[in-house]
Amino acid sequence: MSPSSSQIQVFRHFLRLEHKGRFLVVPSLLAMLMILLQNLHLGLVLMKPSRVVGFTAFTVAAYKPYFDIDTSDVLERIKDSLFPFRGSFNEKTASNPDLYGPFWICTTLIFVAASIGTFVTYIAHKLNKKEWDYDINLVTWSAGLFYGYVTIVPLVLYIILKYFSAPSGLVQLFCLYGYSLSVFIPALCLSLVPLDIVRWVVAGVSGFMSATFVALNLRAHIKSAGERWFLIVAGIFLLQLALSVILKLYLFTVRV
Amino acid sequence: MSDNDTIPLHPSSQSDIDEIENLIHASVQSGPATVFPARPPSPPRASIPVSSSPFMPSNIPPHPPSTTQKPQAVPVPPPLPASSGNGRANMAASGFGSPPNTLTEPVLDTVKRDLSRIVSNLKLVVFPNPFREDPGKALRDWDLWGPFFFIVFLGLILSWSASVKKSEVFAVAFALLAAGAVILTLNVLLLGGHIIFFQSLSLLGYCLFPLDVGALICMLKDNVIVKVVVVCVTLAWSSWAAYPFMSSAVNPRRKALALYPVFLMYVSVGFLIIAID
């Protein structure tokens, strides 16, 4: 008894845009937002059979089930994410998706990206005997990029999967995306090497590994979605590759 | 001890005064028992006076008792924001069995008492002492002034050391430290640990003291090697200070999950200190 099926109909109707499309953009966005919020709440509350009722999204206790994880589990999941061709991550974490890994991997990535980006520009400036000033915008920019990516892309994917009637839990998607970024940490450390070709190779390889990890794990799940699954998987793959390229371009393009 | 004010009070304060009067009556009848088990009022904390002095509620700055004392506090700039705030903070604090005249005491006394509390907390948290293994006993008398000073001090030092974008540096440093302390505490709570929220914030703030010292030294000495060495030493000191409290708060199988973020935050702050020149 999914309350969202009628909402999906409404959503599809708006999307068809049979009428003059322009003035329907705002209502359709609002409808999308409503569906999203309702499903987000339902998704988070129904994910674990718990005794919470009502809108408890602002209490600590509502999120405790997603942090019910030990050190050994986290390390094992990170190790799993470094081997993208197994495709079994989703099944292993289906019963106990956690939000600890995604959040702290993102935060570590922000710190590593900011520090390595700073270090690279420092070395480049010193080698050319130029003045160097610390650019605090690296920290804020990389924070926006990583947190935004791990928050928005799974949300959009969740909506798209619901639309194609192959629903996946929202927290599972957060978990998947969060752990998929873990391969960028060693990649960024390796990019310290001052050769540009090495940096491009590292960015390409890590982007490819991360993208295949996400794509393979998702493919097994959404094969039931019908004929559009390949498009979705390809889109996700390209998006992750694009993230890797953007990282490389922003952090390691030194304008001396 | 009922109130006989002729000056009309702020409408919201009457219920506060009634409530506090009831509690004072109850505590007087039941003996000098402490009301809040986590914070035994070892130094006599202020209670809301129920005598006929013109009593202002806590969200309006205290006027008559402190204004006469304010010129005394002016030549001591760092505690100055503390002095007016201390009066307010002490007004709102617990301690219903203590004498009701700490609001009328000289501001210098309040400042001295708070400073001595900061120093004693610092000694308990950051320096080796026999209470470190029992976290519950050590930071019983926590406060938030010490952490506030240390965070603002670190932000100011980083801002002074920066040659460009000074205000952005201060903003990022302050936000990182303040939000970081809150997030670290939430992290421990979510992992199923047992800590008191503000006690943990207080602890993480006090553990910044070594990094403050390190930042000060780095600002004065501009050599990169010296900076790296100093920051590494103070970083290790900060982590050592925070370790017993954080590790005892969670399940031993999740100890690393609780400690890693603390380490990450201190490393990032250390990195900021090195990089800003």
CSV table of C-alpha atoms in Angstrom, one decimal, chain B:
chain,number,residue,atom,x,y,z
B,1,MET,CA,11.0,35.3,51.8
B,2,SER,CA,8.2,36.5,49.5
B,3,ASP,CA,8.8,39.3,47.1
B,4,ASN,CA,7.6,42.8,47.9
B,5,ASP,CA,8.8,44.7,44.9
B,6,THR,CA,7.2,48.0,44.2
B,7,ILE,CA,8.8,48.1,40.8
B,8,PRO,CA,6.7,46.1,38.3
B,9,LEU,CA,8.7,43.1,37.1
B,10,HIS,CA,9.0,41.8,33.5
B,11,PRO,CA,5.9,39.5,33.1
B,12,SER,CA,8.0,36.4,32.4
B,13,SER,CA,10.1,36.8,35.5
B,14,GLN,CA,7.4,36.4,38.1
B,15,SER,CA,6.8,32.7,37.3
B,16,ASP,CA,10.6,32.2,37.4
B,17,ILE,CA,10.8,33.8,40.8
B,18,ASP,CA,7.9,31.7,42.1
B,19,GLU,CA,9.5,28.5,40.8
B,20,ILE,CA,12.9,29.4,42.3
B,21,GLU,CA,11.3,30.4,45.6
B,22,ASN,CA,9.6,27.0,45.8
B,23,LEU,CA,12.8,25.2,45.1
B,24,ILE,CA,14.6,27.2,47.7
B,25,HIS,CA,11.9,26.4,50.3
B,26,ALA,CA,12.1,22.7,49.3
B,27,SER,CA,15.8,22.6,49.5
B,28,VAL,CA,15.8,24.5,52.9
B,29,GLN,CA,13.4,21.9,54.2
B,30,SER,CA,15.1,18.9,52.9
B,31,GLY,CA,18.6,20.0,53.9
B,32,PRO,CA,21.5,21.2,51.8
B,33,ALA,CA,21.1,18.5,49.1
B,34,THR,CA,22.4,19.3,45.7
B,35,VAL,CA,19.9,19.5,43.0
B,36,PHE,CA,22.0,18.6,40.0
B,37,PRO,CA,24.1,15.4,40.6
B,38,ALA,CA,26.4,16.1,37.8
B,39,ARG,CA,27.5,19.4,39.0
B,40,PRO,CA,28.0,19.7,42.8
B,41,PRO,CA,28.3,23.4,43.5
B,42,SER,CA,31.8,23.4,45.0
B,43,PRO,CA,32.4,27.1,44.7
B,44,PRO,CA,29.4,28.9,45.9
B,45,ARG,CA,27.4,29.7,42.8
B,46,ALA,CA,25.0,32.5,42.6
B,47,SER,CA,21.3,32.0,43.1
B,48,ILE,CA,18.6,34.3,42.0
B,49,PRO,CA,18.1,36.8,44.8
B,50,VAL,CA,14.6,37.0,46.0
B,51,SER,CA,15.1,40.2,48.1
B,52,SER,CA,13.8,43.5,47.0
B,53,SER,CA,16.6,44.6,44.8
B,54,PRO,CA,15.5,45.5,41.3
B,55,PHE,CA,15.8,42.1,39.7
B,56,MET,CA,16.1,41.8,36.0
B,57,PRO,CA,15.5,38.5,34.2
B,58,SER,CA,18.5,36.8,32.8
B,59,ASN,CA,18.1,38.0,29.2
B,60,ILE,CA,18.5,41.6,30.1
B,61,PRO,CA,22.0,42.7,31.1
B,62,PRO,CA,22.3,43.3,34.9
B,63,HIS,CA,22.4,47.0,35.6
B,64,PRO,CA,22.8,48.6,39.1
B,65,PRO,CA,25.1,46.1,40.9
B,66,SER,CA,27.6,45.8,38.1
B,67,THR,CA,27.7,49.3,36.6
B,68,THR,CA,29.4,50.7,39.7
B,69,GLN,CA,32.0,48.0,39.4
B,70,LYS,CA,32.5,48.2,35.6
B,71,PRO,CA,35.3,50.7,35.6
B,72,GLN,CA,37.3,48.3,37.8
B,73,ALA,CA,37.0,45.6,35.1
B,74,VAL,CA,37.9,47.8,32.2
B,75,PRO,CA,41.7,47.6,32.4
B,76,VAL,CA,41.5,43.9,32.2
B,77,PRO,CA,40.3,43.5,28.6
B,78,PRO,CA,40.1,39.7,28.1
B,79,PRO,CA,37.8,38.9,31.0
B,80,LEU,CA,35.7,42.0,30.3
B,81,PRO,CA,33.2,40.1,28.1
B,82,ALA,CA,33.3,37.5,30.8
B,83,SER,CA,32.5,39.8,33.6
B,84,SER,CA,29.0,40.9,32.5
B,85,GLY,CA,28.4,37.5,31.1
B,86,ASN,CA,29.6,35.9,34.3
B,87,GLY,CA,27.0,37.8,36.3
B,88,ARG,CA,24.3,36.5,34.0
B,89,ALA,CA,25.7,33.0,33.8
B,90,ASN,CA,26.0,32.8,37.6
B,91,MET,CA,22.5,34.1,37.9
B,92,ALA,CA,21.2,31.3,35.9
B,93,ALA,CA,23.4,28.6,37.5
B,94,SER,CA,22.4,26.2,40.2
B,95,GLY,CA,23.2,26.2,43.9
B,96,PHE,CA,20.1,26.9,45.7
B,97,GLY,CA,21.6,26.3,49.1
B,98,SER,CA,24.2,29.0,48.7
B,99,PRO,CA,24.1,32.6,50.1
B,100,PRO,CA,22.1,34.8,47.7
B,101,ASN,CA,24.6,37.6,47.4
B,102,THR,CA,27.0,36.6,44.6
B,103,LEU,CA,25.1,38.9,42.3
B,104,THR,CA,26.1,41.9,44.4
B,105,GLU,CA,29.7,40.8,44.8
B,106,PRO,CA,32.4,42.8,43.1
B,107,VAL,CA,32.9,41.8,39.5
B,108,LEU,CA,36.5,41.1,40.1
B,109,ASP,CA,35.5,38.3,42.6
B,110,THR,CA,33.3,36.7,39.9
B,111,VAL,CA,36.1,36.9,37.4
B,112,LYS,CA,38.6,35.5,39.8
B,113,ARG,CA,36.4,32.6,40.7
B,114,ASP,CA,35.7,31.7,37.1
B,115,LEU,CA,39.4,32.1,36.2
B,116,SER,CA,40.4,29.7,39.0
B,117,ARG,CA,37.8,27.2,37.8
B,118,ILE,CA,39.2,27.4,34.3
B,119,VAL,CA,42.7,26.9,35.6
B,120,SER,CA,41.7,23.9,37.8
B,121,ASN,CA,39.8,22.3,34.9
B,122,LEU,CA,42.8,22.8,32.7
B,123,LYS,CA,45.1,21.2,35.2
B,124,LEU,CA,42.7,18.2,35.4
B,125,VAL,CA,42.3,17.7,31.7
B,126,VAL,CA,45.6,18.6,30.0
B,127,PHE,CA,48.2,17.9,32.6
B,128,PRO,CA,49.1,14.5,34.1
B,129,ASN,CA,47.2,14.0,37.4
B,130,PRO,CA,45.9,11.1,39.3
B,131,PHE,CA,42.2,11.6,38.3
B,132,ARG,CA,42.7,11.1,34.6
B,133,GLU,CA,41.8,7.5,34.6
B,134,ASP,CA,38.4,8.2,36.0
B,135,PRO,CA,36.7,10.7,33.7
B,136,GLY,CA,33.6,11.0,35.7
B,137,LYS,CA,35.5,12.4,38.6
B,138,ALA,CA,37.8,14.6,36.7
B,139,LEU,CA,35.7,17.0,34.8
B,140,ARG,CA,32.8,17.2,37.3
B,141,ASP,CA,32.9,20.9,37.5
B,142,TRP,CA,32.9,21.6,33.8
B,143,ASP,CA,32.3,25.0,32.4
B,144,LEU,CA,32.1,26.5,28.9
B,145,TRP,CA,34.1,29.7,29.4
B,146,GLY,CA,37.4,28.0,29.1
B,147,PRO,CA,36.6,26.3,25.8
B,148,PHE,CA,35.2,29.5,24.5
B,149,PHE,CA,38.3,31.4,25.3
B,150,PHE,CA,40.5,28.8,23.8
B,151,ILE,CA,38.6,28.6,20.6
B,152,VAL,CA,38.4,32.3,20.1
B,153,PHE,CA,42.1,32.7,21.0
B,154,LEU,CA,43.0,30.1,18.4
B,155,GLY,CA,40.9,31.8,15.8
B,156,LEU,CA,42.4,35.1,16.6
B,157,ILE,CA,46.0,33.8,16.4
B,158,LEU,CA,45.3,32.1,13.0
B,159,SER,CA,43.7,35.3,11.8
B,160,TRP,CA,46.6,37.4,12.9
B,161,SER,CA,49.1,35.0,11.3
B,162,ALA,CA,47.3,35.0,8.0
B,163,SER,CA,48.5,37.6,5.4
B,164,VAL,CA,45.4,37.6,3.3
B,165,LYS,CA,41.7,36.9,3.9
B,166,LYS,CA,42.0,37.3,7.7
B,167,SER,CA,38.3,37.3,8.4
B,168,GLU,CA,37.7,34.2,6.4
B,169,VAL,CA,40.4,32.4,8.2
B,170,PHE,CA,38.9,33.3,11.6
B,171,ALA,CA,35.5,32.3,10.4
B,172,VAL,CA,36.7,28.9,9.1
B,173,ALA,CA,38.8,28.2,12.2
B,174,PHE,CA,36.0,29.1,14.6
B,175,ALA,CA,33.3,27.2,12.6
B,176,LEU,CA,35.6,24.2,12.3
B,177,LEU,CA,36.3,24.1,16.0
B,178,ALA,CA,32.8,24.8,17.3
B,179,ALA,CA,31.0,22.6,14.8
B,180,GLY,CA,33.6,20.0,15.2
B,181,ALA,CA,33.2,19.8,18.9
B,182,VAL,CA,29.4,19.4,18.5
B,183,ILE,CA,29.8,16.8,15.8
B,184,LEU,CA,32.3,14.8,17.7
B,185,THR,CA,30.0,14.7,20.7
B,186,LEU,CA,27.1,13.6,18.5
B,187,ASN,CA,29.2,11.0,17.0
B,188,VAL,CA,29.9,9.4,20.4
B,189,LEU,CA,26.3,9.6,21.3
B,190,LEU,CA,25.2,8.0,18.1
B,191,LEU,CA,27.7,5.2,18.6
B,192,GLY,CA,25.9,4.3,21.7
B,193,GLY,CA,28.3,6.0,24.1
B,194,HIS,CA,27.5,7.5,27.4
B,195,ILE,CA,28.6,11.1,27.9
B,196,ILE,CA,27.0,14.3,28.9
B,197,PHE,CA,26.7,16.6,25.9
B,198,PHE,CA,28.1,19.8,27.5
B,199,GLN,CA,30.7,18.0,29.5
B,200,SER,CA,32.1,16.5,26.3
B,201,LEU,CA,32.0,20.0,24.6
B,202,SER,CA,33.9,21.4,27.6
B,203,LEU,CA,36.5,18.6,27.5
B,204,LEU,CA,37.1,19.0,23.7
B,205,GLY,CA,37.5,22.7,24.2
B,206,TYR,CA,40.0,22.3,27.1
B,207,CYS,CA,42.0,19.9,25.0
B,208,LEU,CA,42.6,22.7,22.5
B,209,PHE,CA,44.9,24.4,25.0
B,210,PRO,CA,48.1,22.7,23.7
B,211,LEU,CA,47.3,23.7,20.2
B,212,ASP,CA,46.8,27.3,21.4
B,213,VAL,CA,50.2,27.3,22.8
B,214,GLY,CA,51.6,25.7,19.6
B,215,ALA,CA,49.8,28.3,17.4
B,216,LEU,CA,51.3,31.1,19.5
B,217,ILE,CA,54.8,29.8,19.2
B,218,CYS,CA,54.3,29.3,15.4
B,219,MET,CA,53.1,32.9,15.1
B,220,LEU,CA,56.2,34.2,16.8
B,221,LYS,CA,58.7,31.9,15.0
B,222,ASP,CA,58.4,31.8,11.3
B,223,ASN,CA,60.6,28.8,10.4
B,224,VAL,CA,58.8,25.9,8.7
B,225,ILE,CA,60.7,23.1,10.4
B,226,VAL,CA,60.1,24.6,13.8
B,227,LYS,CA,56.5,25.0,13.0
B,228,VAL,CA,56.1,21.3,12.0
B,229,VAL,CA,57.9,20.1,15.1
B,230,VAL,CA,56.0,22.3,17.5
B,231,VAL,CA,52.6,21.4,15.9
B,232,CYS,CA,53.4,17.7,16.0
B,233,VAL,CA,54.3,17.9,19.7
B,234,THR,CA,51.3,19.9,20.7
B,235,LEU,CA,49.0,17.7,18.5
B,236,ALA,CA,50.3,14.6,20.3
B,237,TRP,CA,49.7,16.4,23.6
B,238,SER,CA,46.1,17.3,22.7
B,239,SER,CA,45.3,13.8,21.5
B,240,TRP,CA,46.8,12.3,24.7
B,241,ALA,CA,44.6,14.7,26.8
B,242,ALA,CA,41.4,13.7,25.0
B,243,TYR,CA,42.1,10.0,24.8
B,244,PRO,CA,40.9,8.7,28.2
B,245,PHE,CA,37.6,10.6,28.2
B,246,MET,CA,36.7,9.6,24.7
B,247,SER,CA,37.8,6.0,24.9
B,248,SER,CA,36.0,5.2,28.1
B,249,ALA,CA,32.7,6.7,26.9
B,250,VAL,CA,32.1,4.0,24.2
B,251,ASN,CA,32.0,0.2,23.9
B,252,PRO,CA,35.6,-1.0,23.5
B,253,ARG,CA,34.8,-2.5,20.1
B,254,ARG,CA,34.0,0.9,18.8
B,255,LYS,CA,36.8,2.8,20.5
B,256,ALA,CA,38.6,3.5,17.3
B,257,LEU,CA,35.4,4.8,15.7
B,258,ALA,CA,35.1,7.4,18.5
B,259,LEU,CA,38.7,8.4,18.6
B,260,TYR,CA,39.5,8.7,15.0
B,261,PRO,CA,37.4,11.8,14.4
B,262,VAL,CA,39.0,13.5,17.4
B,263,PHE,CA,42.4,12.8,15.9
B,264,LEU,CA,41.2,14.0,12.5
B,265,MET,CA,40.0,17.3,13.9
B,266,TYR,CA,43.2,18.0,15.8
B,267,VAL,CA,45.3,17.1,12.7
B,268,SER,CA,43.3,19.4,10.5
B,269,VAL,CA,43.7,22.3,13.0
B,270,GLY,CA,47.4,21.5,13.2
B,271,PHE,CA,47.6,21.6,9.5
B,272,LEU,CA,45.9,25.0,9.5
B,273,ILE,CA,48.4,26.3,12.0
B,274,ILE,CA,51.3,25.1,9.8
B,275,ALA,CA,49.9,26.4,6.6
B,276,ILE,CA,48.9,29.8,7.7
B,277,ASP,CA,51.9,32.0,7.5
